[in-house]
Amino acid sequence: MPQENTYQDEYQVRLKKLEKIRQANLEPYPAKAGVEESIAEILTNFEAWEQQGKVVHLGGRIRSLRWHGGACFIDLDDGDNKIQVYLKKDNFKDEEYQFFIDTLDLGDFIAASGTLMKTHRGENTVLVTGCTILTKALLPLPEKWHGLADSEIRYRQRYLDILANPEVKEKFIARSKIIQFIRDYFLKQGFLEVDTPILQPLASGAIARPFVTKHLALKMDLFLRVAPEIYLKELIIGGFPKVFEIARCFRNEGIDYSHNPEFSQIEFYWAFKDYTFLMDFMEDFLIALVESLTPASPAKRGEHSTGIDFQGQHIEFAKPFLRLDFRQALIDYADIDLDEYNAAELGKVAKKKGLAVEKFWGKGKLADELYKEFVRPKLIQPTYIINHPIELSPLAKKIPGRPNYVERFQLVLGGGLEMMNAFSELNDPLDQEERFAFQTEL
């Protein structure tokens, strides 16, 4: 309760400052900013513009505010960069300077104009000759920039998380770079980027519980897509041999560190290629992606790193990635050979291994849970788990000579993160019809 009272007290103080701005016949939320140069431009051209005596016009949020008698130093942040601006009392009328003292707060947006100078400590600074309010902030910034630790606030008010925790902003930037790299990489490989429907009459393309919505005009139920698979396959049928989509998907299921009901995925299809070709292709893709996100090393003649540090582990993306057969992985890590057991027998073995087995679990589900418990956490370096049981992959092509297994791979790393899933597409129409029926039952 004391925190809430403090919060309300601050709000009331700022409301009074807002009223003071309006009483001075100033607009505290103007439409035009009068900003002409970004802070990045100012920093890039600082020495030349300082010598020229150029007057710059910049804007941004007040990140820090330091009053020292007849001087005020402000760290101004335009979203991309920060710079110090210096309000010197001698440059303003007494009532103007007092007005700044009475009205400015952390979090306010201001526009400032002035010339460039360096302080005694050599810090790049704008000596302000004009200052106007752009946005009066009525609420304080979180914890005065010492970081926002409350997880409830961080994820319900993500904008505060971004403001208070710089590393979070870097994640947003990195994600944007990753999406752009994916798009550019596939386009350069001759793929066609497409958009497929999010509202679908049938929930298909993956075994998942869908979100259901109502189309009022058509008077029918529709489903948010769980995967773009069916529509992308239809484009292959229609004569596009290489298609991809960066798709927003929705699955009405549980939430944990690696699953979310709403998520983005890249899905692509390449006619005439099988899963062994795609594993090679994706190795090259991932190595290039990691290199694009790491700084060049002068010691290595400008080369980029192919490794990353993740949760205290170094993960190296180097060809070839380890390829581990699903059945062999369970033999190696759990001492279980799937070919030696039927579903009932495998269930008993799983219980002895400590798994809480449900009665309705079939052999495929049992195999998957055993894999998740005993194999996946051990995989730190990039590893392809290949050749899955057919029960786990209803739309993948059977392996010749191994009818109970299919041509599928998953890339796993970092102690259990599943980065991709792919398979040789089932192209036998009768076999596929049977498996679609089975998937619908599930």
GROMACS .gro file of C-alpha atoms in nm, residues 348-357 370 373-374:
model
   13
  348LYS     CA    1   0.581  -5.104  -1.810
  349VAL     CA    2   0.943  -5.022  -1.893
  350ALA     CA    3   0.865  -4.650  -1.886
  351LYS     CA    4   0.705  -4.682  -1.540
  352LYS     CA    5   1.013  -4.863  -1.411
  353LYS     CA    6   1.218  -4.572  -1.547
  354GLY     CA    7   1.012  -4.334  -1.333
  355LEU     CA    8   0.771  -4.189  -1.592
  356ALA     CA    9   0.411  -4.113  -1.490
  357VAL     CA   10   0.247  -4.309  -1.771
  370LEU     CA   11   1.119  -4.145  -2.294
  373GLU     CA   12   1.324  -3.748  -2.040
  374PHE     CA   13   1.647  -3.933  -2.115
   0.00000   0.00000   0.00000
